[in-house]
Amino acid sequence: MRMVSVNHLTKIYGHRFNRVAALTDLSFAVDAGEFVGIMGPSGAGKSTLLNILATIDQPTTGTVTVNGTAIGALSDSATAKFRREQLGFIFQDFNLIGDLTVADNITTPLTLVPPVPANLASRLAAVAKLLHLTALLQRYPAELSRGQQQRVAAARALIAEPSLILADEPTGSLDSLAASELLGYLTQINLQEDRTILMVTHDAYTASYCNRIIFIKDGTFFAEVTRNGSRARFHQQIIDMAATLSGGIAHAPRR
Amino acid sequence: MRRAVKQLWRHRRGNTLAVVLGALLIAVLYALGALSENHALADAAATAMQVTAVVPAGLTLVMLLLLAFTVTFQFYLERALWQRRRQEFGVARLLGLSANRLGGRLVLEALVRQAVTLVLGLSLGVVVSKLIAMAMVRLMGLHVTTGLLWSPLTMLELSVTLMVVAALQGLLDALAVRGRDLTPWLRPLPVTALPTRRGGRWRGLLGAGLMIAGWVVMLGWRPLLSRLPQQNRQWGGLGLLVVILSAWLIGTYWVIRDGLPLWLTALQRRHQGRWLISTTMTLTTIASRLRAHAHSLWLTTILASVTMTVLGSASMVYGVATAEMNRAVVAPVVVTAQTKRSVLAALPQAPTRELTTKLVVGRLTGGAASHLGLYQVMAASDYLRLRRGQPSLPALQLTGRQAMVITTRIGQVQRHFGERHRPHVIALARGPQVQVAQVTNQFPLGQDVFFDRGLVVTDAAFAQVVGTTDRLWGLYPAATAATRRAVNRLARGDAQLSFVANTAAVRAGRQLPRLATVAGGRTWSRAAAAYRAPVRAAGQTLFGFGLFLALLAGTVVVVATASILLLKLVIAADGSQAELAVLQQLGLPATSARRITWQTVGGVFALPLVIGVADAVVTLVTLHSQVAEPSGGLAAVVITVYIVVFLGFAWMTGRLIDQLSLVGRAGPED
Ligand SMILES: Nc1ncnc2c1ncn2[C@@H]1O[C@H](COP(=O)(O)OP(=O)(O)OP(=O)(O)O)[C@@H](O)[C@H]1O
Ligand SMILES: [Mg+2]
C-alpha cells in the first residue's frame, strides 16, 4: 500500500530577482511500513521536503499524497486534523514549548482537541520510560541539555502513535548510545507496529537503520539504495553513494 | 548617524509605538505649557474666579506631574525595547565591537529617536492645543476664544528636558551593555524563572492578606477612626492611611509577582494530563507574563487604582460641590431695602420675588445651651410660597407654637438640637415663645443676606411677633450678555453692608433692632446685596478647572499605562506566537490558537483593571459615606469610561499579536 507519493514536487523560495529553488521536480514513493532515509548535502532541500510532507510548507508545483489524501488540497481544519491524527514530526530544531514542562510538552499532541484521552498518564509514563525522560518530566526545556531536548521532541512525536513519522535529523544531538537506543526504538515500532518512517540524516551509520535511502542533490532525486543484506554492508553502500554524491570526496562515517 | 537611523528603522515596530506614544504625551505637555502661558485665558479665569494665578499654577503643576510620568514611561519603553535586542548586542560584542562603541551607538539612537518624537509631538501639540483649550474653556464656563497656541518657550523647555532625559537613557543602556560576561547575552531571554515554591507561596498568601486587610480597614474607616481618642484623631488617621497604603502596595506586588503565577502553575500542575493544551497554554502564559512583567504590571495596577480613584473622587467632589453651590445660590441677585433702588436701576426688567421678615432678638435654651441671637422671622405661608421656586427647601410640618430654625452652622445644629436633649425653646424678645421642631441649613433666596439665623413660624405666631420689618427681594434677570455685564459691574462695586447694633437695650427687648448702614459698637452685620451669578460662575470655573485637570491627567495616564502593557505583551508575543505556530504544526486548530492569544491578553489586562476597580470602589464608597449629600453617578460614568478605554487597549493588543502571527514569521527581520 502506498503511504506517501511525491509527484513532480518543486519549491521555489523568494521572488523575481532572488529565487532559490529548494526542490526541483522531485518524485518518489514510500510504501506503508517502510523506514526510509533521506540523505543529501546541506542545502539539498531535505528539510523543505519534510516540511511539505508535514503540510507546514506549501509546494510551488507538484502534488503530495499521504495515505490516499492529496494533502495540498486540504482545508485549514482538515490540515490540522491530518497533522494531529496521522503525523508525528521530530523537528530539526526541536520546537519545544518553553513555557510548558517536559510532561506537558510530550502530551501536547493528545491535548490539542477534546476529549483528552483517559489513559494519558500511562501513555506519558510509557514513552518517558522508553526515552529515559521519567526523571525530567517536571523540568522546563530550558533546563535540559540538547540531547535531552531532542529526546523530548521524539517522545512528543511518538506519543500519539501516528501512522507516519517524519524525523529531521532525530539523532543529531544525541551521543552514540542514546542515538542507537532511539534508532532501535524507531526500528522496533517500524517492524512491530508497521509504522512508516521518513528520516533525514547526514550520518551513514544512522541511515543504516533504514531499509531504503533516497539521495537528493540540488533539490532533485539523485539515487536510491535499498538494503538487502547485513546492516554493515548497507552502511558501506551508503558511504559509497554519499561519496559519489559529493563528487568523490567521501564523508567519514561518524561513530 | 546613518547607522543610528538604520537601526531605528530595523526595529521600527517597537520604535514606532514609542515615538507615537511619546509624541502624544509631548503634545499634551506642550498644550498644558502653552495654556499656562496664555494671558487671555488666565485673565478670563482670574476675573471669573476672582483669584489670580490659579489657572497657570494648576496647569503648570499638572504639566510637571505629567512630565515626570512621561519620563518614567519613556524609561520603561526604552527598557522593553532594549531587552528585545539583548542577543543582538551580545553577538555584536562577541564579534569584536567594543562596549564603548556599542554604547555610543545606543546613546545616539536614543537621541535621534527622541528628536523625532519631539518634532512630531510639538507639531501635534500646536494642533491639539486648540482642542484642549476649547475643552477647558467649555468645562470652566468661560467666554474666551482661542486659536492655535504658540509658545516657543514651552517648546524650548520641553525639548531641552526631554533630550537630556534621552541622553541619560542612552547612557543607562550603554552602561548596561558593558558587562564582561557575554554568556547571558547570547542566550535567548531566559524562560521565566519560576518563583521558589515555598518562599513564593508565603509571600503570595501574605500579599493577598495585606490587600484584603487594606480594603477592610478602608471600608471600616469611620468606625475605626472614632475609636481613636479625639486629640489623636488627625495624626492617627494619617498614620493609619500610610500603613494601609504601604501594606496595599507591598501586598499587590507580592500577589502579582509570586502569588498569582504560583497559584496558576499549581492549578495547572494539579490538572496535568486532564486539561486541553489550550487551557494549559493560556494559564502558563499568563503566569509567565505576570512573573516576567511583575514590575510594570504592578505599576500599571497602582496607576489604574490611583487614576480611577482620583477620577472618581474628582467627579464626585465636582458633583457635590456644584450641588452645594446651587443650593446656596438661589436667586442670581438678592437685595434689601437699602440697595433695592440702585440695583433695580441697573436691572430694570428683572422679575422679583419678595420675602418679608421681622428682625427680633431671641434666646435659645435647651440642654446646657443658652444662646442669644438675632432672628429673621418669616411666616410659614411666605416660606411655602418661596419653596415652590426653590424645591430643595425642606417641607414644613408646624403646628401651634412650633418653629423651624434656619442656620448654616450644621455642626452647631447637630450639637444643640441632638435628640438626646430635651426640646429646645426660643423665647423671642417681643413675641411668643416657640418650640424648635425642625432645623435646616437652607435659607430662602440664599443665605448671604440673612444676619444670623432664620426662623419659620406659623402665620398665627408670625402675626404676634413684634419686630423690625426687613424685606428681601430675589431678582431673576434674563440671562443675557448685557445682564451679565451689569451684574458683574454691580458685584465689583463696593460691597454694601447693613448692621444692627447689638446693644443691651436690644438684647433685653426694650428696643427693636434697628437697621443701619454704618457700624457702631458691637453689631450684627450682613451684605446689603448678594450677587450670586458671579459667585456661581466663579465656582463653576474653579470646579470645572479641577475636573478638567483630573480628566486630562487621567486620560493621559490611562493611555500611557495601557500602552506600556500593550508594548510589553506585543514584545513578549514574539516568542509565544512562535510557540503557537509549533502547536499549529502539531495540529492545533487555528481558532484554538487565536483563543489562546486573546485569553492571555485578556487575563493580563484584566488584572490591573480588576484590582484597580476594587480599590477605586472601596475608596469611593468610603468617601461617599463622608460627604453629606453624595452623588456617585458621575463617578460611575467616569470609571466606566476608564474601563472601556483600557479594554480598548486590550483589544488593540490582541489584534496586534494576532497580526504578528501572520506577518512575523515571514519577515527575516526578527
Ligand atoms: N525560508 C526560506 N527562504 C529562502 N530560501 C530558503 C528558505 N528555506 C530554505 N531555503 C533554501 O532552500 C534550500 C534548501 O533548504 P533546506 O533547509 O531544505 O536544506 P536541508 O537539505 O535541510 O539542509 P541541512 O542539511 O543543512 O538541514 C537551501 O538552499 C536554503 O537556503
Ligand atoms: Mg535541514
XYZ file of N, CA and C in Angstrom, chain B residues 375-494:
360
model
N -32.842 86.895 65.147
C -33.604 86.014 64.264
C -34.327 86.820 63.217
N -34.358 86.265 62.000
C -35.173 86.855 60.945
C -36.392 85.949 60.816
N -37.513 86.396 61.365
C -38.686 85.536 61.466
C -39.549 85.697 60.211
N -40.026 84.575 59.660
C -40.915 84.657 58.493
C -42.121 83.753 58.704
N -43.161 84.053 57.952
C -44.394 83.293 58.097
C -44.326 82.031 57.248
N -44.967 80.985 57.762
C -44.963 79.710 57.043
C -45.487 79.863 55.624
N -46.533 80.682 55.438
C -47.118 80.801 54.101
C -46.124 81.439 53.133
N -45.345 82.429 53.628
C -44.326 83.053 52.781
C -43.253 82.039 52.394
N -42.839 81.301 53.414
C -41.807 80.275 53.195
C -42.267 79.274 52.137
N -43.509 78.818 52.280
C -44.026 77.820 51.347
C -44.144 78.381 49.938
N -44.480 79.674 49.858
C -44.584 80.302 48.534
C -43.203 80.288 47.856
N -42.144 80.635 48.611
C -40.803 80.650 48.034
C -40.319 79.235 47.713
N -40.781 78.302 48.503
C -40.332 76.933 48.318
C -40.727 76.389 46.943
N -41.816 76.958 46.400
C -42.230 76.493 45.080
C -41.167 76.798 44.023
N -40.414 77.893 44.212
C -39.349 78.220 43.261
C -37.996 77.676 43.712
N -37.952 77.084 44.895
C -36.675 76.610 45.452
C -36.933 75.263 46.122
N -37.117 74.239 45.304
C -37.645 72.969 45.815
C -36.726 72.266 46.824
N -35.468 72.682 46.920
C -34.594 71.987 47.862
C -34.882 72.398 49.311
N -35.672 73.438 49.502
C -36.065 73.805 50.876
C -36.899 72.678 51.466
N -36.649 72.330 52.731
C -37.406 71.218 53.321
C -38.888 71.567 53.513
N -39.715 70.530 53.524
C -41.145 70.735 53.745
C -41.383 71.147 55.204
N -42.508 71.792 55.416
C -42.810 72.282 56.773
C -43.875 71.408 57.424
N -43.659 71.119 58.707
C -44.735 70.463 59.460
C -44.869 71.176 60.796
N -45.415 72.356 60.764
C -45.507 73.132 62.003
C -46.949 73.222 62.464
N -47.118 73.104 63.758
C -48.448 73.347 64.324
C -48.268 74.228 65.550
N -49.248 75.013 65.840
C -49.275 75.825 67.066
C -48.041 76.669 67.246
N -47.276 76.367 68.307
C -46.112 77.190 68.648
C -44.806 76.572 68.164
N -44.902 75.701 67.191
C -43.680 75.090 66.683
C -43.002 75.993 65.661
N -41.657 75.813 65.514
C -40.910 76.649 64.576
C -39.781 75.851 63.943
N -39.287 76.377 62.805
C -38.117 75.770 62.169
C -36.983 76.782 62.193
N -35.790 76.340 62.708
C -34.625 77.213 62.741
C -33.830 77.012 61.458
N -33.359 78.138 60.901
C -32.508 78.048 59.704
C -31.130 78.572 60.067
N -30.124 77.718 59.925
C -28.767 78.158 60.242
C -27.785 77.369 59.395
N -26.648 78.005 59.066
C -25.648 77.295 58.262
C -24.761 76.428 59.133
N -24.762 76.748 60.439
C -23.799 76.012 61.266
C -24.360 74.644 61.618
N -24.205 73.761 60.660
C -24.784 72.430 60.790
C -24.232 71.708 62.009
N -22.951 71.919 62.275
C -22.326 71.272 63.421
C -23.026 71.682 64.701
N -23.212 73.010 64.812
C -23.909 73.549 65.976
C -25.321 72.979 66.064
N -25.928 72.945 64.909
C -27.289 72.441 64.866
C -27.345 71.040 65.447
N -26.383 70.219 64.949
C -26.419 68.838 65.419
C -26.128 68.749 66.911
N -25.181 69.583 67.363
C -24.837 69.514 68.774
C -25.999 70.032 69.644
N -26.553 71.186 69.264
C -27.581 71.809 70.106
C -28.921 71.119 70.046
N -29.198 70.580 68.855
C -30.555 70.069 68.696
C -30.603 68.550 68.634
N -29.499 67.959 69.059
C -29.456 66.498 69.051
C -30.602 65.918 69.864
N -30.960 64.702 69.558
C -32.180 64.156 70.156
C -32.037 63.834 71.633
N -30.742 63.832 72.055
C -30.552 63.480 73.458
C -31.080 64.575 74.386
N -31.127 65.814 73.854
C -31.551 66.925 74.724
C -33.058 67.071 74.715
N -33.501 67.683 75.770
C -34.943 67.914 75.783
C -35.266 69.002 74.775
N -36.528 69.142 74.407
C -36.893 70.068 73.343
C -36.333 71.467 73.581
N -35.848 72.059 72.495
C -35.319 73.420 72.586
C -36.437 74.424 72.427
N -36.199 75.546 73.047
C -37.217 76.582 73.063
C -36.561 77.896 72.727
N -37.234 78.706 71.908
C -36.711 80.049 71.643
C -37.710 81.057 72.191
N -37.177 81.877 73.087
C -38.025 82.941 73.617
C -37.722 84.209 72.855
N -38.688 84.641 72.010
C -38.481 85.870 71.252
C -38.721 87.057 72.167
N -37.901 88.123 71.982
C -37.958 89.266 72.901
C -39.360 89.864 72.945
N -39.959 90.063 71.763
C -41.313 90.595 71.760
C -42.151 89.698 70.884
N -42.667 88.681 71.502
C -43.459 87.751 70.720
C -43.589 86.475 71.508
N -44.142 85.467 70.885
C -44.397 84.223 71.597
C -43.112 83.433 71.797
N -43.182 82.487 72.710
C -42.083 81.526 72.864
C -42.397 80.336 71.958
N -41.407 79.945 71.116
C -41.681 78.850 70.187
C -40.790 77.660 70.486
N -41.236 76.512 69.986
C -40.512 75.278 70.237
C -39.842 74.836 68.927
N -38.545 74.498 68.999
C -37.835 74.113 67.774
C -38.258 72.707 67.369
N -38.941 72.614 66.219
C -39.392 71.309 65.750
C -38.556 70.822 64.575
N -37.989 71.766 63.843
C -37.196 71.395 62.665
C -35.972 72.282 62.570
N -34.921 71.759 61.936
C -33.724 72.563 61.684
C -33.299 72.336 60.247
N -32.847 73.393 59.590
C -32.330 73.224 58.229
C -31.171 74.177 58.017
N -30.366 73.880 56.991
C -29.278 74.812 56.666
C -29.574 75.582 55.381
N -30.826 75.532 54.928
C -31.130 76.194 53.673
C -32.018 77.417 53.856
N -31.478 78.545 53.398
C -32.205 79.803 53.537
C -33.011 80.068 52.283
N -34.195 80.553 52.446
C -34.947 81.004 51.276
C -34.170 82.140 50.610
N -34.102 82.125 49.303
C -33.401 83.122 48.487
C -31.882 83.029 48.605
N -31.344 82.133 49.422
C -29.881 82.057 49.600
C -29.470 82.725 50.892
N -28.274 82.363 51.396
C -28.009 82.666 52.790
C -27.385 84.029 53.093
N -26.738 84.679 52.107
C -25.890 85.817 52.462
C -26.605 87.015 53.080
N -27.842 87.244 52.664
C -28.500 88.466 53.126
C -29.245 88.253 54.452
N -29.002 87.150 55.105
C -29.538 86.941 56.453
C -28.470 87.336 57.454
N -28.908 87.898 58.575
C -27.925 88.309 59.577
C -27.273 87.096 60.208
N -28.135 86.243 60.762
C -27.565 85.162 61.542
C -28.385 83.900 61.315
N -29.628 83.956 61.813
C -30.475 82.787 61.690
C -31.841 83.193 61.175
N -32.452 82.221 60.511
C -33.827 82.439 60.118
C -34.731 81.616 61.020
N -36.014 81.999 61.076
C -36.945 81.255 61.913
C -38.293 81.256 61.203
N -38.809 80.058 60.919
C -40.113 79.977 60.264
C -41.138 79.620 61.327
N -42.213 80.424 61.422
C -43.266 80.151 62.405
C -44.605 80.128 61.687
N -45.622 79.632 62.351
C -46.948 79.610 61.724
C -47.424 81.039 61.505
N -48.356 81.192 60.553
C -48.847 82.534 60.240
C -49.407 83.217 61.473
N -50.096 82.409 62.323
C -50.716 82.988 63.524
C -49.650 83.529 64.463
N -48.550 82.728 64.642
C -47.478 83.169 65.523
C -46.792 84.391 64.944
N -46.611 84.380 63.596
C -45.943 85.495 62.930
C -46.660 86.809 63.209
N -48.010 86.715 63.224
C -48.802 87.921 63.457
C -48.534 88.499 64.843
N -48.154 87.603 65.767
C -47.932 88.089 67.138
C -46.537 88.658 67.356
N -45.628 88.375 66.391
C -44.248 88.841 66.587
C -44.163 90.332 66.337
N -43.491 91.031 67.251
C -43.243 92.451 67.033
C -41.767 92.589 66.715
N -41.433 93.105 65.515
C -40.020 93.247 65.161
C -39.867 94.264 64.068
N -38.618 94.538 63.716
C -38.350 95.481 62.638
C -38.571 94.754 61.314
N -39.380 95.351 60.488
C -39.640 94.703 59.198
C -38.409 94.801 58.318
N -38.049 93.665 57.765
C -36.883 93.641 56.867
C -37.292 92.881 55.619
N -37.348 93.612 54.492
C -37.794 92.937 53.267
C -36.598 92.536 52.411
N -36.725 91.364 51.780
C -35.680 90.890 50.872
C -36.339 90.625 49.527
N -35.581 90.944 48.457
C -36.110 90.668 47.127
C -35.117 89.818 46.348
N -35.605 88.737 45.784
C -34.774 87.972 44.857
C -35.040 88.481 43.450
N -33.991 88.771 42.702
C -34.140 89.261 41.327
C -33.739 88.168 40.353
N -34.536 87.984 39.331
C -34.240 86.935 38.343
C -34.120 87.543 36.959
N -33.047 88.279 36.668
C -32.918 88.914 35.351
C -32.691 87.864 34.272
N -33.131 88.190 33.041
C -32.922 87.283 31.908
C -31.429 87.084 31.706
N -31.055 85.854 31.354
C -29.628 85.547 31.225
C -29.083 86.025 29.889
N -28.822 87.306 29.790
C -28.232 87.836 28.555
C -26.854 88.390 28.875
N -26.119 88.674 27.805
C -24.770 89.210 27.995
C -24.841 90.555 28.722
N -25.866 91.335 28.378
C -26.000 92.656 28.996
C -26.221 92.507 30.500
N -27.107 91.586 30.883
C -27.337 91.360 32.310
C -26.049 90.954 32.991
N -25.338 90.003 32.307
C -24.113 89.507 32.935
C -23.149 90.660 33.196
N -23.047 91.552 32.195
C -22.135 92.697 32.384
C -22.600 93.559 33.538
N -23.918 93.829 33.551
C -24.460 94.706 34.600
C -24.229 94.091 35.973
N -24.511 92.778 36.117
C -24.351 92.125 37.414
C -22.891 92.135 37.840
N -21.997 91.835 36.850
C -20.577 91.857 37.181
C -20.139 93.233 37.651
N -20.662 94.275 36.984
C -20.291 95.640 37.370
C -20.754 95.911 38.804
N -22.021 95.550 39.071
C -22.564 95.757 40.425
C -21.736 94.998 41.467
N -21.393 93.751 41.115
C -20.684 92.910 42.085
C -19.311 93.467 42.385
N -18.718 94.116 41.366
C -17.375 94.629 41.579
C -17.369 95.948 42.356
N -18.535 96.568 42.452
C -18.618 97.823 43.202
C -18.377 97.596 44.687
N -18.351 98.657 45.466
C -18.102 98.498 46.905
C -19.187 97.645 47.511
